[in-house]
Amino acid sequence: MAAETPPSVPENDLFPKDWRQQVKLYGGRKGFIRKELKRLGFWPPAPGSKYKHVTASEEAELEQLYNQLIELRAPLLEQLDAVDARIRDAKKQLGNIGNEAILAKKIETLIAEIRLKRIERVRQERAARKAQRAEAAAAKAQKDKAWRAATLPHLGRAVSAGLSYAGGDEDKLGAQGLPNLSSAGEVAAAMGITTAQLAWLTYHRGAAALDHYQHFTIPKKSGGRRAISSPKAKLREAQSWLLENVLEKIAVHEAAMAFRPALNIAHNAARHAGASVIVRLDLKDFFPSITFKRVKRMFQRLGFNEGVATLFALLATEAPRVQLTLDGQQHFVAVTERFLPQGACTSPAITNILCRSLDARLSGAACKLGFTYTRYADDLVFSARGDKLKGIAMRELATKIIADEKFVVNEAKTAVLRPHSRQTVTGLVVNAQSTGEGTGTPRVSRRDIRNFRAFLHQYELRGREAMTEQRGQDALSYARGYLSFVHMVSPAQAAALQQKHPWLERYTL
């Protein structure tokens, strides 16, 4: 890089004649040198030079400090010059009369006076600088606090990397009827809460003093217990807003039969009634396999920027926790990464959206092989009429597609069902009821109806109280609820039960 050419300066102005006075005025050699460099055009350093670049704000701040220094030193230097003049006069006077002792005493007094003034000046300058630093630090802290409260730049380890609120696709959001939200403040306002409350609901802690979920288990029909995480009131309200204003506005594949208005397990089973072959597949660890990162990417693909997608994903996911007590304090410690909790109102809708690609690919594959495909949550069903070998081919092809879509098949629940065995879809029997194909209708199995009849018989013999104690739940409520379930599937079966037990009424909407 070529050396910079300094501006032309008259030879007589290269060095000021009163340089000693200026050295004093600028607080020493460094201040004087800086002033001269600036006067001669060498300061501040030009961008791109080998010297550290000084920004305009830094130069202005430095210039302000030097101006303050000059304002403080100028009157003191004038006083010092006056004192020096008095000393010189005193020396002359004492020299004339030869009184050196008086001169020495006056000099000592003047020096002590100057020292005291210098000490006081330094003390005042130090106090002023300290006050300025404290004021600047307080202003910066307040500004940072307000910024953090408004933008939520950090919501815990392992989840805050994407809290950037730039970007987003406004046109894509508008085309889907989704709210155009681009910041934490806008999300909180749309939900009717403060940003502080939003942070409280979404902040991820490895060990938290509270848990936003109530955890319990319910028995599975196949045996074992199913873990349920039910959100508490505040989180449930936020999730309900997310479900109503975002998730329910997204169209899902027609093969998805669960968690959709006006559809139930009977509608799902009816699609496969009377088939020659039924292939059932089950997705292993369905909800736990849908992690925070997958949910966040889903919201981004809908058009939200990364920060808003992170907030929505934090609202919709949670890490399972264990309760521990340390030093008398209760803690809820996360044991895995965050995933969809089974029990949140948002989880089913999110699974349907995330499975759109899976449903489309499986539906296309099923159509090519002559099968009908539906998915009820994690329960995948394919049915066809004709060649029995197609069932094996369908199962193998579906397994490959499922693996490609980052899901895992539960081999223990995989089944290929023929007409000679009981064919069940989402717990309902769909075998043909006559020799002709396609004449089957979904119905509750004979075994389940028989068990329910036995319960009703015991109810009539022993009474409500005894049966309630036996089941651990209100016996009459159970009976009415199960009758309503039977009626939903097969009104004829329900009518037969009511005819035999006239006291039994089902729930009606």
Short mmCIF file of C-alpha atoms in Angstrom, two decimals:
data_model
loop_
_atom_site.label_atom_id
_atom_site.label_comp_id
_atom_site.label_asym_id
_atom_site.label_seq_id
_atom_site.Cartn_x
_atom_site.Cartn_y
_atom_site.Cartn_z
CA MET A 1 0.00 0.00 0.00
CA ALA A 2 1.42 3.40 -0.95
CA ALA A 3 2.28 5.74 1.90
CA GLU A 4 -0.19 8.53 2.52
CA THR A 5 0.91 12.03 1.48
CA PRO A 6 0.42 14.51 4.36
CA PRO A 7 -1.17 17.86 3.62
CA SER A 8 1.13 20.78 2.85
CA VAL A 9 1.97 22.82 5.95
CA PRO A 10 3.99 26.06 5.93
CA GLU A 11 7.50 25.48 7.22
CA ASN A 12 7.14 28.09 9.98
CA ASP A 13 3.99 26.29 11.30
CA LEU A 14 5.55 22.83 11.62
CA PHE A 15 6.13 23.27 15.32
CA PRO A 16 4.30 25.71 17.61
CA LYS A 17 6.45 28.18 19.47
CA ASP A 18 4.38 27.85 22.65
CA TRP A 19 4.74 24.06 22.69
CA ARG A 20 5.69 23.95 26.36
CA GLN A 21 2.48 25.71 27.34
CA GLN A 22 0.45 23.39 25.07
CA VAL A 23 2.08 20.30 26.57
CA LYS A 24 0.86 21.46 29.96
CA LEU A 25 -2.57 22.36 28.61
CA TYR A 26 -3.12 18.94 26.96
CA GLY A 27 -2.11 17.00 30.03
CA GLY A 28 1.31 15.85 28.88
CA ARG A 29 3.25 14.62 25.90
CA LYS A 30 0.63 12.16 24.51
CA GLY A 31 -2.14 14.71 24.44
CA PHE A 32 0.08 17.29 22.75
CA ILE A 33 1.27 14.76 20.15
CA ARG A 34 -2.32 13.80 19.33
CA LYS A 35 -3.26 17.46 18.91
CA GLU A 36 -0.33 18.03 16.58
CA LEU A 37 -1.07 14.90 14.55
CA LYS A 38 -4.62 16.12 14.06
CA ARG A 39 -3.43 19.62 13.12
CA LEU A 40 -0.98 18.24 10.59
CA GLY A 41 -3.61 15.89 9.08
CA PHE A 42 -2.34 12.55 10.36
CA TRP A 43 -5.19 11.95 12.80
CA PRO A 44 -7.46 10.10 12.89
CA PRO A 45 -5.86 7.20 10.92
CA ALA A 46 -7.46 6.66 7.53
CA PRO A 47 -9.47 3.45 6.98
CA GLY A 48 -7.31 0.72 5.49
CA SER A 49 -4.05 2.00 7.00
CA LYS A 50 -1.90 -0.24 9.18
CA TYR A 51 -2.98 1.67 12.26
CA LYS A 52 -6.17 0.88 14.20
CA HIS A 53 -9.12 2.63 12.66
CA VAL A 54 -10.88 5.16 14.89
CA THR A 55 -14.61 5.47 14.30
CA ALA A 56 -16.36 8.82 14.20
CA SER A 57 -18.11 8.11 17.51
CA GLU A 58 -14.81 7.15 19.20
CA GLU A 59 -13.11 10.31 17.84
CA ALA A 60 -15.99 12.48 19.02
CA GLU A 61 -15.86 10.93 22.50
CA LEU A 62 -12.05 11.43 22.67
CA GLU A 63 -12.34 15.02 21.48
CA GLN A 64 -14.99 15.68 24.15
CA LEU A 65 -12.68 14.33 26.87
CA TYR A 66 -9.78 16.52 25.72
CA ASN A 67 -12.03 19.57 25.61
CA GLN A 68 -13.13 18.85 29.17
CA LEU A 69 -9.48 18.43 30.16
CA ILE A 70 -8.52 21.77 28.61
CA GLU A 71 -11.48 23.49 30.30
CA LEU A 72 -10.29 22.18 33.66
CA ARG A 73 -6.57 22.83 33.11
CA ALA A 74 -6.72 26.28 31.48
CA PRO A 75 -7.82 28.20 34.60
CA LEU A 76 -5.42 26.19 36.75
CA LEU A 77 -2.53 26.97 34.43
CA GLU A 78 -3.46 30.63 34.57
CA GLN A 79 -3.41 30.41 38.34
CA LEU A 80 -0.09 28.59 38.19
CA ASP A 81 1.37 31.29 35.92
CA ALA A 82 0.14 33.92 38.35
CA VAL A 83 1.73 32.01 41.24
CA ASP A 84 5.00 31.71 39.27
CA ALA A 85 4.91 35.46 38.64
CA ARG A 86 4.39 36.09 42.35
CA ILE A 87 7.28 33.75 43.13
CA ARG A 88 9.52 35.60 40.70
CA ASP A 89 8.51 38.94 42.20
CA ALA A 90 9.10 37.59 45.66
CA LYS A 91 12.53 36.32 44.65
CA LYS A 92 13.42 39.71 43.26
CA GLN A 93 12.22 41.46 46.37
CA LEU A 94 13.99 39.03 48.69
CA GLY A 95 17.06 39.13 46.49
CA ASN A 96 17.14 42.87 46.84
CA ILE A 97 17.01 42.75 50.63
CA GLY A 98 18.85 39.40 50.93
CA ASN A 99 16.08 37.78 52.97
CA GLU A 100 16.36 34.21 51.60
CA ALA A 101 14.54 32.66 54.57
CA ILE A 102 11.35 34.60 53.88
CA LEU A 103 11.57 33.72 50.20
CA ALA A 104 11.95 30.01 50.99
CA LYS A 105 8.93 30.09 53.29
CA LYS A 106 6.76 31.82 50.70
CA ILE A 107 7.87 29.36 48.07
CA GLU A 108 7.07 26.46 50.35
CA THR A 109 3.61 27.90 51.05
CA LEU A 110 2.90 28.45 47.38
CA ILE A 111 4.05 24.94 46.49
CA ALA A 112 1.83 23.45 49.19
CA GLU A 113 -1.10 25.49 47.91
CA ILE A 114 -0.49 24.28 44.34
CA ARG A 115 -0.21 20.68 45.55
CA LEU A 116 -3.53 20.89 47.37
CA LYS A 117 -5.25 22.39 44.35
CA ARG A 118 -3.78 19.70 42.11
CA ILE A 119 -4.96 16.94 44.49
CA GLU A 120 -8.44 18.43 44.60
CA ARG A 121 -8.53 18.76 40.81
CA VAL A 122 -7.49 15.13 40.33
CA ARG A 123 -10.08 14.03 42.87
CA GLN A 124 -12.82 15.95 41.07
CA GLU A 125 -11.79 14.60 37.67
CA ARG A 126 -11.74 11.02 39.01
CA ALA A 127 -15.19 11.44 40.59
CA ALA A 128 -16.58 12.92 37.39
CA ARG A 129 -15.22 10.05 35.29
CA LYS A 130 -16.59 7.48 37.76
CA ALA A 131 -20.03 9.10 37.70
CA GLN A 132 -20.01 9.17 33.90
CA ARG A 133 -19.07 5.48 33.72
CA ALA A 134 -21.74 4.54 36.25
CA GLU A 135 -24.38 6.53 34.37
CA ALA A 136 -23.38 4.98 31.05
CA ALA A 137 -23.39 1.47 32.54
CA ALA A 138 -26.84 2.00 34.09
CA ALA A 139 -28.23 3.33 30.81
CA LYS A 140 -26.77 0.40 28.90
CA ALA A 141 -28.13 -2.11 31.40
CA GLN A 142 -31.59 -0.56 31.26
CA LYS A 143 -31.54 -0.52 27.46
CA ASP A 144 -30.39 -4.15 27.37
CA LYS A 145 -33.09 -5.19 29.85
CA ALA A 146 -35.81 -3.48 27.82
CA TRP A 147 -34.49 -5.05 24.61
CA ARG A 148 -34.41 -8.53 26.13
CA ALA A 149 -37.90 -8.14 27.57
CA ALA A 150 -39.27 -7.11 24.19
CA THR A 151 -37.41 -9.54 21.90
CA LEU A 152 -36.71 -12.62 24.09
CA PRO A 153 -33.25 -13.30 22.56
CA HIS A 154 -32.57 -16.24 24.89
CA LEU A 155 -34.97 -18.94 26.11
CA GLY A 156 -32.62 -21.57 27.46
CA ARG A 157 -29.75 -23.75 26.35
CA ALA A 158 -30.03 -25.87 23.19
CA VAL A 159 -33.15 -24.01 21.98
CA SER A 160 -32.04 -20.37 21.59
CA ALA A 161 -29.73 -20.62 18.58
CA GLY A 162 -32.54 -19.73 16.22
CA LEU A 163 -34.07 -16.79 18.09
CA SER A 164 -33.57 -14.45 15.14
CA TYR A 165 -36.69 -12.59 14.10
CA ALA A 166 -35.51 -11.59 10.64
CA GLY A 167 -37.05 -13.04 7.52
CA GLY A 168 -40.29 -14.92 7.18
CA ASP A 169 -42.58 -15.16 4.15
CA GLU A 170 -45.46 -12.70 4.51
CA ASP A 171 -47.05 -13.72 1.19
CA LYS A 172 -46.97 -17.41 2.11
CA LEU A 173 -48.54 -16.72 5.51
CA GLY A 174 -51.26 -14.61 3.92
CA ALA A 175 -52.07 -17.25 1.31
CA GLN A 176 -52.69 -19.80 4.08
CA GLY A 177 -54.69 -17.39 6.24
CA LEU A 178 -52.03 -17.40 8.96
CA PRO A 179 -51.25 -14.39 11.19
CA ASN A 180 -48.27 -12.34 10.04
CA LEU A 181 -46.18 -12.32 13.23
CA SER A 182 -42.49 -11.42 13.15
CA SER A 183 -41.41 -10.80 16.75
CA ALA A 184 -41.91 -12.06 20.29
CA GLY A 185 -43.86 -8.93 21.17
CA GLU A 186 -46.28 -9.49 18.31
CA VAL A 187 -46.78 -13.14 19.28
CA ALA A 188 -47.48 -12.19 22.91
CA ALA A 189 -49.89 -9.42 21.88
CA ALA A 190 -51.77 -11.77 19.55
CA MET A 191 -52.17 -14.25 22.43
CA GLY A 192 -53.28 -11.53 24.82
CA ILE A 193 -50.33 -11.97 27.19
CA THR A 194 -47.14 -10.04 27.97
CA THR A 195 -43.71 -10.94 26.63
CA ALA A 196 -42.72 -11.81 30.20
CA GLN A 197 -45.57 -14.33 30.39
CA LEU A 198 -44.61 -15.72 26.98
CA ALA A 199 -41.02 -16.17 28.21
CA TRP A 200 -42.31 -17.90 31.36
CA LEU A 201 -44.30 -20.37 29.27
CA THR A 202 -41.54 -21.10 26.74
CA TYR A 203 -38.24 -20.90 28.66
CA HIS A 204 -36.44 -24.24 28.63
CA ARG A 205 -34.55 -25.21 31.79
CA GLY A 206 -32.69 -28.40 32.45
CA ALA A 207 -33.88 -28.18 36.04
CA ALA A 208 -36.98 -26.09 36.69
CA ALA A 209 -38.76 -25.08 39.87
CA LEU A 210 -42.13 -25.79 38.25
CA ASP A 211 -43.63 -28.00 35.57
CA HIS A 212 -46.22 -26.64 33.14
CA TYR A 213 -47.77 -30.12 32.78
CA GLN A 214 -49.70 -32.57 34.94
CA HIS A 215 -48.38 -36.09 34.33
CA PHE A 216 -50.33 -39.32 34.72
CA THR A 217 -50.84 -42.67 32.99
CA ILE A 218 -53.85 -44.49 31.60
CA PRO A 219 -54.13 -48.19 30.74
CA LYS A 220 -53.60 -49.32 27.15
CA LYS A 221 -56.07 -51.74 25.57
CA SER A 222 -53.11 -53.88 24.50
CA GLY A 223 -51.65 -53.82 28.03
CA GLY A 224 -49.24 -51.53 29.85
CA ARG A 225 -49.69 -47.86 30.64
CA ARG A 226 -49.77 -44.80 28.37
CA ALA A 227 -48.06 -41.63 29.66
CA ILE A 228 -50.21 -38.51 29.39
CA SER A 229 -48.94 -34.94 29.87
CA SER A 230 -51.79 -32.50 30.33
CA PRO A 231 -50.86 -28.79 30.16
CA LYS A 232 -51.83 -26.55 33.04
CA ALA A 233 -54.26 -23.66 32.54
CA LYS A 234 -51.93 -20.89 31.28
CA LEU A 235 -50.07 -23.10 28.84
CA ARG A 236 -53.31 -24.74 27.71
CA GLU A 237 -54.71 -21.31 26.82
CA ALA A 238 -51.61 -20.46 24.77
CA GLN A 239 -51.70 -23.84 23.00
CA SER A 240 -55.40 -23.40 22.26
CA TRP A 241 -54.61 -20.07 20.58
CA LEU A 242 -51.88 -21.72 18.52
CA LEU A 243 -54.24 -24.53 17.51
CA GLU A 244 -57.11 -22.22 16.53
CA ASN A 245 -55.13 -19.49 14.77
CA VAL A 246 -52.36 -21.48 13.10
CA LEU A 247 -52.58 -25.26 13.10
CA GLU A 248 -56.27 -25.70 12.24
CA LYS A 249 -55.87 -23.42 9.20
CA ILE A 250 -53.42 -25.82 7.53
CA ALA A 251 -54.90 -28.40 5.17
CA VAL A 252 -53.85 -32.00 5.81
CA HIS A 253 -53.88 -35.06 3.59
CA GLU A 254 -57.24 -36.77 3.13
CA ALA A 255 -55.75 -40.06 4.35
CA ALA A 256 -55.32 -38.55 7.84
CA MET A 257 -58.47 -39.63 9.69
CA ALA A 258 -57.63 -38.73 13.29
CA PHE A 259 -58.15 -35.42 15.08
CA ARG A 260 -60.27 -33.93 12.31
CA PRO A 261 -63.78 -32.46 12.69
CA ALA A 262 -66.69 -34.85 12.01
CA LEU A 263 -64.38 -37.88 11.67
CA ASN A 264 -63.93 -40.75 14.12
CA ILE A 265 -62.62 -44.31 14.27
CA ALA A 266 -65.79 -45.62 12.62
CA HIS A 267 -65.19 -43.48 9.52
CA ASN A 268 -61.63 -44.75 9.39
CA ALA A 269 -62.68 -48.39 9.71
CA ALA A 270 -65.43 -48.00 7.10
CA ARG A 271 -62.80 -47.25 4.44
CA HIS A 272 -61.51 -50.82 4.86
CA ALA A 273 -64.69 -52.78 5.52
CA GLY A 274 -65.14 -56.03 3.60
CA ALA A 275 -61.57 -56.11 2.21
CA SER A 276 -59.82 -59.31 1.15
CA VAL A 277 -56.54 -58.33 2.78
CA ILE A 278 -55.70 -55.71 5.39
CA VAL A 279 -52.16 -54.62 6.23
CA ARG A 280 -51.74 -52.86 9.57
CA LEU A 281 -48.59 -50.96 10.54
CA ASP A 282 -47.92 -49.00 13.71
CA LEU A 283 -45.39 -46.20 14.12
CA LYS A 284 -43.10 -46.76 17.09
CA ASP A 285 -42.81 -43.99 19.69
CA PHE A 286 -44.89 -41.73 17.47
CA PHE A 287 -45.08 -38.59 19.63
CA PRO A 288 -41.54 -38.87 21.11
CA SER A 289 -40.14 -39.22 17.57
CA ILE A 290 -41.44 -35.74 16.70
CA THR A 291 -38.80 -33.57 18.34
CA PHE A 292 -38.52 -29.85 18.98
CA LYS A 293 -36.32 -29.40 15.89
CA ARG A 294 -38.84 -31.12 13.60
CA VAL A 295 -41.68 -28.99 14.96
CA LYS A 296 -39.63 -25.81 14.58
CA ARG A 297 -38.78 -26.62 10.96
CA MET A 298 -42.48 -27.27 10.28
CA PHE A 299 -43.43 -23.76 11.44
CA GLN A 300 -40.61 -22.29 9.34
CA ARG A 301 -41.90 -24.11 6.25
CA LEU A 302 -45.31 -22.57 6.90
CA GLY A 303 -43.68 -19.13 6.43
CA PHE A 304 -42.80 -17.94 9.94
CA ASN A 305 -39.32 -16.58 10.64
CA GLU A 306 -36.97 -18.66 12.75
CA GLY A 307 -37.60 -16.74 15.98
CA VAL A 308 -41.40 -17.06 15.85
CA ALA A 309 -41.07 -20.71 14.77
CA THR A 310 -38.87 -21.31 17.83
CA LEU A 311 -41.47 -19.75 20.15
CA PHE A 312 -44.30 -21.86 18.67
CA ALA A 313 -42.20 -25.04 18.88
CA LEU A 314 -41.39 -24.32 22.53
CA LEU A 315 -45.08 -23.85 23.30
CA ALA A 316 -45.96 -27.16 21.61
CA THR A 317 -43.15 -29.39 22.95
CA GLU A 318 -41.78 -30.38 26.33
CA ALA A 319 -39.09 -32.63 27.77
CA PRO A 320 -40.24 -35.39 30.13
CA ARG A 321 -39.12 -34.57 33.66
CA VAL A 322 -38.49 -36.34 36.95
CA GLN A 323 -39.24 -34.70 40.27
CA LEU A 324 -36.30 -34.41 42.66
CA THR A 325 -35.81 -32.69 46.01
CA LEU A 326 -32.48 -31.04 46.85
CA ASP A 327 -31.86 -29.10 50.08
CA GLY A 328 -35.58 -29.03 50.69
CA GLN A 329 -36.29 -27.49 47.28
CA GLN A 330 -38.38 -29.27 44.64
CA HIS A 331 -36.93 -29.49 41.12
CA PHE A 332 -38.25 -30.92 37.85
CA VAL A 333 -35.28 -32.23 35.87
CA ALA A 334 -35.49 -32.85 32.11
CA VAL A 335 -34.36 -36.36 31.16
CA THR A 336 -34.50 -36.14 27.32
CA GLU A 337 -34.80 -33.54 24.60
CA ARG A 338 -38.14 -31.83 23.96
CA PHE A 339 -40.82 -33.57 21.87
CA LEU A 340 -44.60 -33.52 21.36
CA PRO A 341 -46.39 -34.32 24.63
CA GLN A 342 -49.30 -36.72 24.38
CA GLY A 343 -52.07 -34.72 26.03
CA ALA A 344 -51.46 -31.26 24.53
CA CYS A 345 -54.22 -30.06 22.19
CA THR A 346 -51.61 -28.99 19.62
CA SER A 347 -49.88 -32.37 19.30
CA PRO A 348 -52.45 -34.19 17.10
CA ALA A 349 -52.73 -31.29 14.62
CA ILE A 350 -48.94 -31.02 14.39
CA THR A 351 -48.63 -34.74 13.65
CA ASN A 352 -51.14 -34.46 10.82
CA ILE A 353 -49.23 -31.54 9.29
CA LEU A 354 -45.85 -33.21 9.66
CA CYS A 355 -47.18 -36.44 8.14
CA ARG A 356 -48.49 -34.79 4.96
CA SER A 357 -45.48 -35.98 2.98
CA LEU A 358 -45.69 -39.45 4.54
CA ASP A 359 -49.42 -39.67 3.80
CA ALA A 360 -48.98 -38.49 0.21
CA ARG A 361 -46.22 -41.00 -0.52
CA LEU A 362 -48.01 -43.93 1.14
CA SER A 363 -51.29 -43.03 -0.56
CA GLY A 364 -49.57 -42.95 -3.95
CA ALA A 365 -47.81 -46.26 -3.32
CA ALA A 366 -51.05 -47.85 -2.12
CA CYS A 367 -52.93 -46.66 -5.19
CA LYS A 368 -50.33 -48.21 -7.53
CA LEU A 369 -50.72 -51.58 -5.78
CA GLY A 370 -54.51 -51.38 -5.67
CA PHE A 371 -54.80 -50.57 -1.96
CA THR A 372 -56.76 -48.02 0.06
CA TYR A 373 -54.67 -46.20 2.68
CA THR A 374 -55.64 -44.31 5.85
CA ARG A 375 -53.76 -43.18 8.92
CA TYR A 376 -55.33 -42.74 12.35
CA ALA A 377 -52.55 -41.08 14.41
CA ASP A 378 -49.80 -43.74 14.49
CA ASP A 379 -52.04 -46.54 13.15
CA LEU A 380 -51.53 -47.08 9.39
CA VAL A 381 -53.97 -49.31 7.48
CA PHE A 382 -53.88 -50.58 3.87
CA SER A 383 -56.68 -52.68 2.41
CA ALA A 384 -57.32 -54.31 -0.94
CA ARG A 385 -59.29 -56.99 -2.70
CA GLY A 386 -57.72 -59.72 -4.80
CA ASP A 387 -54.21 -61.19 -4.91
CA LYS A 388 -52.99 -62.14 -1.45
CA LEU A 389 -49.34 -61.55 -2.41
CA LYS A 390 -49.99 -57.82 -2.63
CA GLY A 391 -50.25 -57.62 1.15
CA ILE A 392 -46.58 -58.55 1.61
CA ALA A 393 -45.49 -56.22 -1.18
CA MET A 394 -47.51 -53.38 0.33
CA ARG A 395 -46.02 -53.92 3.76
CA GLU A 396 -42.43 -53.93 2.46
CA LEU A 397 -42.89 -50.83 0.31
CA ALA A 398 -44.65 -48.95 3.13
CA THR A 399 -41.86 -49.84 5.57
CA LYS A 400 -39.25 -48.32 3.22
CA ILE A 401 -41.24 -45.11 2.79
CA ILE A 402 -41.81 -44.81 6.54
CA ALA A 403 -38.07 -45.15 7.22
CA ASP A 404 -37.30 -42.55 4.56
CA GLU A 405 -39.69 -40.13 6.30
CA LYS A 406 -37.76 -40.55 9.59
CA PHE A 407 -40.29 -42.76 11.36
CA VAL A 408 -39.89 -46.31 12.70
CA VAL A 409 -42.29 -49.22 12.26
CA ASN A 410 -43.28 -51.10 15.41
CA GLU A 411 -42.69 -54.63 14.16
CA ALA A 412 -44.60 -56.14 17.09
CA LYS A 413 -47.82 -54.50 15.88
CA THR A 414 -47.43 -55.24 12.17
CA ALA A 415 -50.11 -57.60 10.80
CA VAL A 416 -51.44 -58.87 7.48
CA LEU A 417 -55.10 -59.89 8.03
CA ARG A 418 -57.12 -62.21 5.76
CA PRO A 419 -60.90 -62.70 5.69
CA HIS A 420 -60.67 -66.04 7.52
CA SER A 421 -59.28 -64.24 10.62
CA ARG A 422 -60.80 -61.36 12.54
CA GLN A 423 -59.94 -58.15 10.71
CA THR A 424 -59.87 -55.10 13.00
CA VAL A 425 -59.16 -51.47 12.18
CA THR A 426 -58.75 -49.00 15.06
CA GLY A 427 -60.36 -51.56 17.36
CA LEU A 428 -63.43 -52.23 15.19
CA VAL A 429 -64.23 -55.42 13.29
CA VAL A 430 -64.53 -54.90 9.50
CA ASN A 431 -64.87 -58.48 8.20
CA ALA A 432 -67.53 -59.01 5.54
CA GLN A 433 -70.77 -60.29 7.09
CA SER A 434 -71.82 -62.27 4.03
CA THR A 435 -70.16 -64.24 1.25
CA GLY A 436 -69.93 -61.21 -1.00
CA GLU A 437 -66.98 -58.83 -0.75
CA GLY A 438 -67.55 -55.25 0.23
CA THR A 439 -70.55 -55.98 2.46
CA GLY A 440 -68.75 -55.51 5.77
CA THR A 441 -69.56 -52.61 8.07
CA PRO A 442 -67.52 -51.54 11.11
CA ARG A 443 -68.85 -52.93 14.36
CA VAL A 444 -67.76 -53.54 17.92
CA SER A 445 -66.37 -57.06 18.34
CA ARG A 446 -68.54 -59.82 19.81
CA ARG A 447 -66.03 -60.17 22.66
CA ASP A 448 -66.33 -56.51 23.63
CA ILE A 449 -70.13 -56.60 23.38
CA ARG A 450 -70.18 -59.78 25.48
CA ASN A 451 -67.99 -58.17 28.15
CA PHE A 452 -70.24 -55.09 28.21
CA ARG A 453 -73.36 -57.25 28.57
CA ALA A 454 -71.73 -59.08 31.47
CA PHE A 455 -71.01 -55.72 33.11
CA LEU A 456 -74.64 -54.61 32.65
CA HIS A 457 -75.87 -57.89 34.13
CA GLN A 458 -73.63 -57.45 37.19
CA TYR A 459 -74.79 -53.84 37.47
CA GLU A 460 -78.42 -54.95 37.66
CA LEU A 461 -77.58 -57.63 40.24
CA ARG A 462 -75.16 -55.74 42.49
CA GLY A 463 -76.08 -52.11 41.97
CA ARG A 464 -74.26 -48.94 41.00
CA GLU A 465 -72.23 -48.51 44.18
CA ALA A 466 -70.67 -51.98 44.15
CA MET A 467 -69.77 -51.79 40.45
CA THR A 468 -68.34 -48.32 40.90
CA GLU A 469 -66.05 -49.62 43.61
CA GLN A 470 -65.04 -52.58 41.42
CA ARG A 471 -64.16 -50.45 38.36
CA GLY A 472 -62.72 -47.48 40.21
CA GLN A 473 -64.99 -45.09 38.29
CA ASP A 474 -68.68 -44.22 38.30
CA ALA A 475 -70.38 -47.31 36.91
CA LEU A 476 -73.40 -45.51 35.44
CA SER A 477 -71.23 -42.95 33.66
CA TYR A 478 -69.12 -45.76 32.23
CA ALA A 479 -72.21 -47.65 31.03
CA ARG A 480 -73.73 -44.60 29.34
CA GLY A 481 -70.39 -43.65 27.79
CA TYR A 482 -69.74 -47.11 26.37
CA LEU A 483 -73.28 -47.31 25.00
CA SER A 484 -72.67 -43.98 23.25
CA PHE A 485 -69.49 -45.43 21.76
CA VAL A 486 -71.37 -48.51 20.49
CA HIS A 487 -74.07 -46.25 19.01
CA MET A 488 -71.43 -44.18 17.20
CA VAL A 489 -70.07 -47.34 15.56
CA SER A 490 -73.24 -49.38 15.09
CA PRO A 491 -76.65 -47.95 16.00
CA ALA A 492 -78.16 -51.43 15.53
CA GLN A 493 -75.92 -52.94 18.20
CA ALA A 494 -76.74 -50.07 20.56
CA ALA A 495 -80.48 -50.46 19.97
CA ALA A 496 -80.28 -54.18 20.84
CA LEU A 497 -78.55 -53.36 24.11
CA GLN A 498 -81.09 -50.69 25.04
CA GLN A 499 -83.95 -53.03 24.25
CA LYS A 500 -82.62 -55.55 26.77
CA HIS A 501 -81.71 -52.87 29.36
CA PRO A 502 -84.39 -50.15 29.08
CA TRP A 503 -82.94 -48.19 32.03
CA LEU A 504 -79.72 -47.54 30.10
CA GLU A 505 -79.52 -44.27 28.19
CA ARG A 506 -76.63 -43.04 26.10
CA TYR A 507 -75.08 -39.58 26.18
CA THR A 508 -76.30 -37.23 23.48
CA LEU A 509 -74.71 -34.06 22.21
#
